[in-house]
Short mmCIF file of C-alpha atoms and ligand atoms in Angstrom, two decimals:
data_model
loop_
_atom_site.label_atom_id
_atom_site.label_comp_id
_atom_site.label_asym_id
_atom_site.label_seq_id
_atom_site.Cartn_x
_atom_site.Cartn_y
_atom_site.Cartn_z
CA UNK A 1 171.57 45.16 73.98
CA UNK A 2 173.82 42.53 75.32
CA UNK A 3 177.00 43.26 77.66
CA UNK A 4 179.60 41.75 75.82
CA UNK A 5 179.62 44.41 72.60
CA UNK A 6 182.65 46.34 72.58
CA UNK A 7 180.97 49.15 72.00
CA UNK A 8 179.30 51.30 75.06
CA UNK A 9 176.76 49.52 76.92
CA UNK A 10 172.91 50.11 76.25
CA UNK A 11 172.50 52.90 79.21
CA UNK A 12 175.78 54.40 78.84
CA UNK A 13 175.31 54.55 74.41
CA UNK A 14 171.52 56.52 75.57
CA UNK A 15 173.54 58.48 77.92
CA UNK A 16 175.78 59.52 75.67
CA UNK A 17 173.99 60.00 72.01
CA UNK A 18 170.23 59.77 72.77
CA UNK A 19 169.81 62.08 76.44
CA UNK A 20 171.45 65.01 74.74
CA UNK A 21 168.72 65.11 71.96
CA UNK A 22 166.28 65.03 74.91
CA UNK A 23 167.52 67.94 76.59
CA UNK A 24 165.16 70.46 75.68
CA UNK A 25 162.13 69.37 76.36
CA UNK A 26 160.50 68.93 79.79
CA UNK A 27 158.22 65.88 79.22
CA UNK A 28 161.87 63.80 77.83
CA UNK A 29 162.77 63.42 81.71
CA UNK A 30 166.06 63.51 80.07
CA UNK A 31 165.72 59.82 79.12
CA UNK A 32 165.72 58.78 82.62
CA UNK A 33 161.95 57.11 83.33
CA UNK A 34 160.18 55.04 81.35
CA UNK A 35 158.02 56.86 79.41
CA UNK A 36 157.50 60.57 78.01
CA UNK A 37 154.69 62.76 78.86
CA UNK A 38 153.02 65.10 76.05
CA UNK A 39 150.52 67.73 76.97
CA UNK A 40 148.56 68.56 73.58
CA UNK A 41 148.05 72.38 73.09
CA UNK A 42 144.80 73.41 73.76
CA UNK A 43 141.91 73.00 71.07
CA UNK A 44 144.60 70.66 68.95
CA UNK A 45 144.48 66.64 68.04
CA UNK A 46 147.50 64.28 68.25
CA UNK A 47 148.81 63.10 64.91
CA UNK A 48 150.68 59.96 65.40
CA UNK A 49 152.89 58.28 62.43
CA UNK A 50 155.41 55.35 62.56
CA UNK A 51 157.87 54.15 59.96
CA UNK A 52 160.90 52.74 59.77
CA UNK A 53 163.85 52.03 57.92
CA UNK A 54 166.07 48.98 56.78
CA UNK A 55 169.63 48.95 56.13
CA UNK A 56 170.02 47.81 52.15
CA UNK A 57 166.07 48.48 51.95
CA UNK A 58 165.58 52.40 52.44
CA UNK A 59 169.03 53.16 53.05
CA UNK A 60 172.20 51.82 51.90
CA UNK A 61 174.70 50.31 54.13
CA UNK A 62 177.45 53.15 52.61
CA UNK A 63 175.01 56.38 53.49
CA UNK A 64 176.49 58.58 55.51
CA UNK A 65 175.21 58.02 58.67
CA UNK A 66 173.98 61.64 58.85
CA UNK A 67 171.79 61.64 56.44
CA UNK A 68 170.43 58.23 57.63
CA UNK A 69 169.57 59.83 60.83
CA UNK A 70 167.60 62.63 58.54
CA UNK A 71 165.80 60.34 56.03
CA UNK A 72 164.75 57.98 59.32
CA UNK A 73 163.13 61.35 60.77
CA UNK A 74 162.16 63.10 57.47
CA UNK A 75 160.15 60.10 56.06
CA UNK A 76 157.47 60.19 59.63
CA UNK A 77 157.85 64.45 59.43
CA UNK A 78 156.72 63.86 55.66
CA UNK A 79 153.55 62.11 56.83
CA UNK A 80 153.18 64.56 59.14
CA UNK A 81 153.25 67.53 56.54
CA UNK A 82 150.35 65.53 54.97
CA UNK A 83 148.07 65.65 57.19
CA UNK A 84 148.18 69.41 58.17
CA UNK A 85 149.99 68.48 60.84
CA UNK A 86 153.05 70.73 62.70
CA UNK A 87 155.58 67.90 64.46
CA UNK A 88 156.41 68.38 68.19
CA UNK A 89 157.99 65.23 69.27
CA UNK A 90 159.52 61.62 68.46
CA UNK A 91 160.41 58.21 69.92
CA UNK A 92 163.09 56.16 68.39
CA UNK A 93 164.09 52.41 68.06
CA UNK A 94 167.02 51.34 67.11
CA UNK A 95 167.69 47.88 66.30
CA UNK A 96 171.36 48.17 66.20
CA UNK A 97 173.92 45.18 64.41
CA UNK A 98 177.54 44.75 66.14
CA UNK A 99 179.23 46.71 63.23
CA UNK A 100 177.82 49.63 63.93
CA UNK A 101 180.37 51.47 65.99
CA UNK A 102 180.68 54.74 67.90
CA UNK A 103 181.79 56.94 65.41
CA UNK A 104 178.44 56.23 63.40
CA UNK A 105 176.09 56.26 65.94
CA UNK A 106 178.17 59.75 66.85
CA UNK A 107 177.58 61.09 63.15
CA UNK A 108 173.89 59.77 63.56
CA UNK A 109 172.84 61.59 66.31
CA UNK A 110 174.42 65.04 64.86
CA UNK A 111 172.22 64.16 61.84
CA UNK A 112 169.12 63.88 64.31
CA UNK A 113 170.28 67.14 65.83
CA UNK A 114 170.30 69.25 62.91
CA UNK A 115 167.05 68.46 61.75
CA UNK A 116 165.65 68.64 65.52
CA UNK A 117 166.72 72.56 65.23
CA UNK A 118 165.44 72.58 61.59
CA UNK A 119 162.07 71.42 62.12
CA UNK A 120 161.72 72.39 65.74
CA UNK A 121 161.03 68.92 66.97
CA UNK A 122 162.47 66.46 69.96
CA UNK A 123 163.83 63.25 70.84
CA UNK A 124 161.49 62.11 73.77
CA UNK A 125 161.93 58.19 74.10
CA UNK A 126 162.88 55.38 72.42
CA UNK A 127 164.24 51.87 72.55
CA UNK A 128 167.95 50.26 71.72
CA UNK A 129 167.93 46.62 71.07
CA UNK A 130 170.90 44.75 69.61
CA UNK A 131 169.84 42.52 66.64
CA UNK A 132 171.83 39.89 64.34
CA UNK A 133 170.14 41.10 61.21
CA UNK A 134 170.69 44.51 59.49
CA UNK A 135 170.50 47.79 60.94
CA UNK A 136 167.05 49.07 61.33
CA UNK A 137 165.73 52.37 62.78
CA UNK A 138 161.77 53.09 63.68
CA UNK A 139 160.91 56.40 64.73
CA UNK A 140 157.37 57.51 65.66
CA UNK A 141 156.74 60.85 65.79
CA UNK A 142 153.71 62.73 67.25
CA UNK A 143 152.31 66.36 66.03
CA UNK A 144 149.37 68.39 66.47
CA UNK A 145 146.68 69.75 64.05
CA UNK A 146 144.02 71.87 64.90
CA UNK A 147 141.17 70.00 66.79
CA UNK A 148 138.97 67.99 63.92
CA UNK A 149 140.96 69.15 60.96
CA UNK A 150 143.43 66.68 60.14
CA UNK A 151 143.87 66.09 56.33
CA UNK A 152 143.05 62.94 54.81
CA UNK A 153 143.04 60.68 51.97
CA UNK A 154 139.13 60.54 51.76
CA UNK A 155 137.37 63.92 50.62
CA UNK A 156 138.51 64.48 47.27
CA UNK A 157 135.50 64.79 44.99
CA UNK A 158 134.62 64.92 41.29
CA UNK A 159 136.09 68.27 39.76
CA UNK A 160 138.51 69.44 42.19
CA UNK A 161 142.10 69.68 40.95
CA UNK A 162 144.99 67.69 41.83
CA UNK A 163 148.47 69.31 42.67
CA UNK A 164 151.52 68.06 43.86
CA UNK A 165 154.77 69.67 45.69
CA UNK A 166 158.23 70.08 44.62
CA UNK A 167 159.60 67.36 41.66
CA UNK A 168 158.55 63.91 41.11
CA UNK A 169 161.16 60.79 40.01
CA UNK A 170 164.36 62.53 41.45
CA UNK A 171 165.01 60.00 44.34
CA UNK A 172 164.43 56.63 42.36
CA UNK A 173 166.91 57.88 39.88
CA UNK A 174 169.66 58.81 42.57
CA UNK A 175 169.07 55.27 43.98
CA UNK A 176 169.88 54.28 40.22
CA UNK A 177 173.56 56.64 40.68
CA UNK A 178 174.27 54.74 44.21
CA UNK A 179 173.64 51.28 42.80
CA UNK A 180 176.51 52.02 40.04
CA UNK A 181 174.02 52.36 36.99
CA UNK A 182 175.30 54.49 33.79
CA UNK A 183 171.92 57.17 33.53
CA UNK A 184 174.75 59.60 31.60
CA UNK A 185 173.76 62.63 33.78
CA UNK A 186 176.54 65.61 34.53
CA UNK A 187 178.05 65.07 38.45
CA UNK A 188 175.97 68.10 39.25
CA UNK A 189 172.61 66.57 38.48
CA UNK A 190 173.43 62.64 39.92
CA UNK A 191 174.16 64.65 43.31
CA UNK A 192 171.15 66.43 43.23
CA UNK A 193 169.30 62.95 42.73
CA UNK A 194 171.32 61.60 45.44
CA UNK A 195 170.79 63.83 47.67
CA UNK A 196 167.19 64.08 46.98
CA UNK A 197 167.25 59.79 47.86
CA UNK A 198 169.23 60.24 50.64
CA UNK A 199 167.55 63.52 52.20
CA UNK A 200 163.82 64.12 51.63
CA UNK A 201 162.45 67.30 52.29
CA UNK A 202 159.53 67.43 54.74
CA UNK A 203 157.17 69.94 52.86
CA UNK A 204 155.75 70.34 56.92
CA UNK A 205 155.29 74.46 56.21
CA UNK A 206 152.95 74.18 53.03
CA UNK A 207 150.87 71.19 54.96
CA UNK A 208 150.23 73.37 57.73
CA UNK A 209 148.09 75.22 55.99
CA UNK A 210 146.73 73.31 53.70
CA UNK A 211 144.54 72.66 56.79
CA UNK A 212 140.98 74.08 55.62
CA UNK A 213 141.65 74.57 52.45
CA UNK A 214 142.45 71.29 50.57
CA UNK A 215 139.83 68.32 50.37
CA UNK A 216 142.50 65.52 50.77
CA UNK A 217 145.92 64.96 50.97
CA UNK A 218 148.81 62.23 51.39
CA UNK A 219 152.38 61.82 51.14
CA UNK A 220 154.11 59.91 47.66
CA UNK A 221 155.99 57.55 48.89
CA UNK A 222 155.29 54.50 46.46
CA UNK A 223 154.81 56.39 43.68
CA UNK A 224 152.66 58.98 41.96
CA UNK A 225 150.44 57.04 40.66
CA UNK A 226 150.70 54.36 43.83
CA UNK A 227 149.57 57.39 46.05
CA UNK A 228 147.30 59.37 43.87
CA UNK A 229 145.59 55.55 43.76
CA UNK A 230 145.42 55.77 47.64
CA UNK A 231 143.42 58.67 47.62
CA UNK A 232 141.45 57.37 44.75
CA UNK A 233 140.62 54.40 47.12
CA UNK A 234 139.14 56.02 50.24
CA UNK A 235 137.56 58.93 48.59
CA UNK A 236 136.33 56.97 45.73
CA UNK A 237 136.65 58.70 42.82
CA UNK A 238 139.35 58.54 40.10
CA UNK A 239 141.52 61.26 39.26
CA UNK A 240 142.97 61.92 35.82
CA UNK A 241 147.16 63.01 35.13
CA UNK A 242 148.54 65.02 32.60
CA UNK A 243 151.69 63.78 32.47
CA UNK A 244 153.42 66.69 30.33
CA UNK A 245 152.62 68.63 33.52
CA UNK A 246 154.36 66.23 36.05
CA UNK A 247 157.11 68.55 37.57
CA UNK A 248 160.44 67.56 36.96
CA UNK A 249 163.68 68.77 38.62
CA UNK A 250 166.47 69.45 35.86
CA UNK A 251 168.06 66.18 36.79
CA UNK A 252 165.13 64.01 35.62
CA UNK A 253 164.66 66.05 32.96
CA UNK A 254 168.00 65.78 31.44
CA UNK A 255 167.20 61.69 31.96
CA UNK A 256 164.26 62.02 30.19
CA UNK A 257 165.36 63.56 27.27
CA UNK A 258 168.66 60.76 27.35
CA UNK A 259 166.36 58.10 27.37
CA UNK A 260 167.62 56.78 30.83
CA UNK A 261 164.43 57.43 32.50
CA UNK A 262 160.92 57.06 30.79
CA UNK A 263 158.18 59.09 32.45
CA UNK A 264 155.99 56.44 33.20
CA UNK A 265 159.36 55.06 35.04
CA UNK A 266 159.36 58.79 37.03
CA UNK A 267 156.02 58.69 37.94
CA UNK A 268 156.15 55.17 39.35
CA UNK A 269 158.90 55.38 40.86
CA UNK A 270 159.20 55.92 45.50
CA UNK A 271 160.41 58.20 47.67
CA UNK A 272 159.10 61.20 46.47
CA UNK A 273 157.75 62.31 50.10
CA UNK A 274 156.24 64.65 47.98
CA UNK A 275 152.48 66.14 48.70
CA UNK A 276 149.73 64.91 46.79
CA UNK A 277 146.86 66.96 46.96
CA UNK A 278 143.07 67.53 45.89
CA UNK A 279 141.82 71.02 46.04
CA UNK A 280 138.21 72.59 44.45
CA UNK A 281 139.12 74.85 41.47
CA UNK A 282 137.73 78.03 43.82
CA UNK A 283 140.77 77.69 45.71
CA UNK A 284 143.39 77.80 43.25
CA UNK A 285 144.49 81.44 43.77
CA UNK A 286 144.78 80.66 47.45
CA UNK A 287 146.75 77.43 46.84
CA UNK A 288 149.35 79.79 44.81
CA UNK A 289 149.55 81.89 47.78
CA UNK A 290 149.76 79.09 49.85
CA UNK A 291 152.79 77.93 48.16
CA UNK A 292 154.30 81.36 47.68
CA UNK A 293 154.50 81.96 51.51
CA UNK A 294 155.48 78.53 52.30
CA UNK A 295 158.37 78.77 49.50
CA UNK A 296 157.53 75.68 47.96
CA UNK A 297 157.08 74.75 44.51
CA UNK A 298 153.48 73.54 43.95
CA UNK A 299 152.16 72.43 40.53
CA UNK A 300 148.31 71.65 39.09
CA UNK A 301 148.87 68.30 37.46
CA UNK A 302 145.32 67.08 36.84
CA UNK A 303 141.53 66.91 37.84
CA UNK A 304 139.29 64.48 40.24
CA UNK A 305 137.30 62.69 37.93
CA UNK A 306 134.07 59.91 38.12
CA UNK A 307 135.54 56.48 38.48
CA UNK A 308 137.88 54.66 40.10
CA UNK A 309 141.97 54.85 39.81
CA UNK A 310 144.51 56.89 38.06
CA UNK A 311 144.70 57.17 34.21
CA UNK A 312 147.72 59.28 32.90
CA UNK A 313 147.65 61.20 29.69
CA UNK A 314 150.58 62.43 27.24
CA UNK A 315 150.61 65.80 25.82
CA UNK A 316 149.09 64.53 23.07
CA UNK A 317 145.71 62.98 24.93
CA UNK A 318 146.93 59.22 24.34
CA UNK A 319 146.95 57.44 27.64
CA UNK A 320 150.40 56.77 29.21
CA UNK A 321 151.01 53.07 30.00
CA UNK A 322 152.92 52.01 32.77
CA UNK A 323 155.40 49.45 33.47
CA UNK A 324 154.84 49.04 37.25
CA UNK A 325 152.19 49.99 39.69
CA UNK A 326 154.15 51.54 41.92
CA UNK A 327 156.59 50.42 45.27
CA UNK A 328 154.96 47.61 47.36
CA UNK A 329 157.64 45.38 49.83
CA UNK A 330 155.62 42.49 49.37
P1 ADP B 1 162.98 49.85 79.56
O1 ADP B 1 163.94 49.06 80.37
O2 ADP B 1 161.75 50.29 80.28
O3 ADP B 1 162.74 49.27 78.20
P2 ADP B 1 165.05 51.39 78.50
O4 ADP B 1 166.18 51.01 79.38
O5 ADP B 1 164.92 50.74 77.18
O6 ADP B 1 163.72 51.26 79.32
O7 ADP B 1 165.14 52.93 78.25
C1 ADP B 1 165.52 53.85 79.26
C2 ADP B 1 165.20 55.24 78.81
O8 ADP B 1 165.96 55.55 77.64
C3 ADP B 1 163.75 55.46 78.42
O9 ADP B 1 163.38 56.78 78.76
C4 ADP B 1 163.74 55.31 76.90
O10 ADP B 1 162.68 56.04 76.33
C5 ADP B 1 165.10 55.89 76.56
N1 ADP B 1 165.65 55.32 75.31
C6 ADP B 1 166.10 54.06 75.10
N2 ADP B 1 166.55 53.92 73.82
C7 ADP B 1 166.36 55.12 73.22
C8 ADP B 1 166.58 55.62 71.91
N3 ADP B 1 167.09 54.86 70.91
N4 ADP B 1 166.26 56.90 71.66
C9 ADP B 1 165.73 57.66 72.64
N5 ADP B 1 165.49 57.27 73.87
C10 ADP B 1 165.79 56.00 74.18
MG1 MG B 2 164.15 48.94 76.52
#
């Protein structure tokens, strides 16, 4: 960062926000050398994931910066969560514009605290870097899955099922609410889709032990479809939707039925950080219990079929056309 901000200087603004995040964990040096140091538990791999986000790209410039600070962290701890994976530690860049004052980065880093306690994970390193373009946070964060078990997109086959986590379409429609657009929902349900843009929900205790028990796994973030076609991809098979079974929160229900929100729209729409899973049918009383202990809602949407790519059918066996393939930035 340069000197003449008004705004603390780089090693005083780590000091100050970033150290205390760093406090509780030995290997963090408190922010003070160069790098961090990770010892692996025994008999465990490292899972490493990076992503980051853009001001008036993943975020808008209005979010509360609390809940920017979340969505930064959730999005890596949702990648995480897909691959079986329990999170241990982070690293964060932050690429930081001269509007951004104290008081924000302040708010950010009590964002970044609350879901360090939630999720039981650490600040451990990082980077600050002053840029003339918009505000831009990377964080990389580092977990551990049992030694040779991580989950993956290849290893669905023909006939298992596919399942997916929570409720798909709610975060594309509360984008929809923060841009200004009429969907005609009650306040109750556009802040539920707001929130569920602004704060995804890591489904970390459900992945965890998935481990051994599903065939393949990823996160949706481009889409249902998008993803399930991921896994389609490297496992190389195809994998067939019914859409009537698509969970769908109340919210994107009641947009549904007021013809705001189509479900091919829903189920092409990002930022689910949802789970989308492949599982053989003899584990589907273990994939309830699964679910049950992890206290997550998890819902059998469709079968692993021969082929390539995803096909979508109504409730009425016609196929379900879509209007867009899913999120891509380019
Ligand atoms: P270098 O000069 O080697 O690039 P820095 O001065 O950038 O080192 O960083 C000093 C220390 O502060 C390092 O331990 C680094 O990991 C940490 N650090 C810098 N920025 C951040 C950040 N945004 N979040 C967490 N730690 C950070
Ligand atoms: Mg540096």
């Amino acid at each position: 960062m340069t000197r003449d901000q008004k705004r603390l200087g780089e090693f005083e603004l780590i000091a100050k926000y970033f150290a205390p995040l760093a406090a509780q964990e030995p290997g963090a040096f408190g922010l003070k050398d160069d790098a961090a140091l990770l010892r692996p538990k025994p008999g465990h791999d490292l899972v490493l994931k990076t992503d980051a986000v853009v001001s008036g790209v993943h975020f808008l410039a209005e979010d509360p910066p609390e809940t920017v600070a979340q969505k930064v962290l959730r999005v890596n701890l949702s990648d995480l969560a897909a691959k079986g994976a329990t999170p241990r530690v982070y690293l964060l860049t932050a690429a930081l514009p001269a509007d951004v004052d104290e008081p924000w980065l302040k708010a950010f880093a009590q964002g970044l605290k609350r879901d360090q306690k939630r999720f039981g994970v650490s600040l451990v390193g990082g980077d600050t870097v002053a840029t003339p373009g918009p505000l831009t946070l990377s964080v990389t964060a580092i977990g551990e899955v049992p030694s040779g078990k991580m989950l993956m997109r290849g290893g669905a086959e023909v006939g298992d099922d596919v399942w997916v986590t929570g409720t798909i379409g709610d975060a594309a429609l509360g984008l929809r609410v923060l841009r200004g657009e009429d969907i005609g929902l009650s306040d109750k349900h556009r802040a539920a889709l707001v929130a569920r843009y602004r704060v995804p929900e890591p489904r970390l205790t459900l992945g965890a032990r998935l481990v051994g028990v599903a065939k393949a796994c990823l996160d949706i973030s481009d889409g249902l479809i998008a993803d399930f076609g991921h896994m389609c991809e490297v496992s190389r098979v195809g994998v067939q939707i019914e859409a009537g079974d698509v969970p769908l929160s109340p919210a994107a229900a009641a947009a549904l039925a007021g013809e705001k929100a189509s479900l091919s729209d829903l189920l092409t729409a990002g930022d689910d950080y949802e789970l989308a899973i492949a599982a053989p049918p003899s584990a589907r009383s273990r994939m309830t219990a699964l679910a049950s202990q992890a206290k997550t809602k998890l819902t059998r949407i469709g079968r692993v079929v021969k082929g390539r790519g995803v096909t979508a059918l109504n409730p009425d066996g016609s196929p379900l056309r879509f209007t867009s393939g899913g999120f891509t930035h380019f």
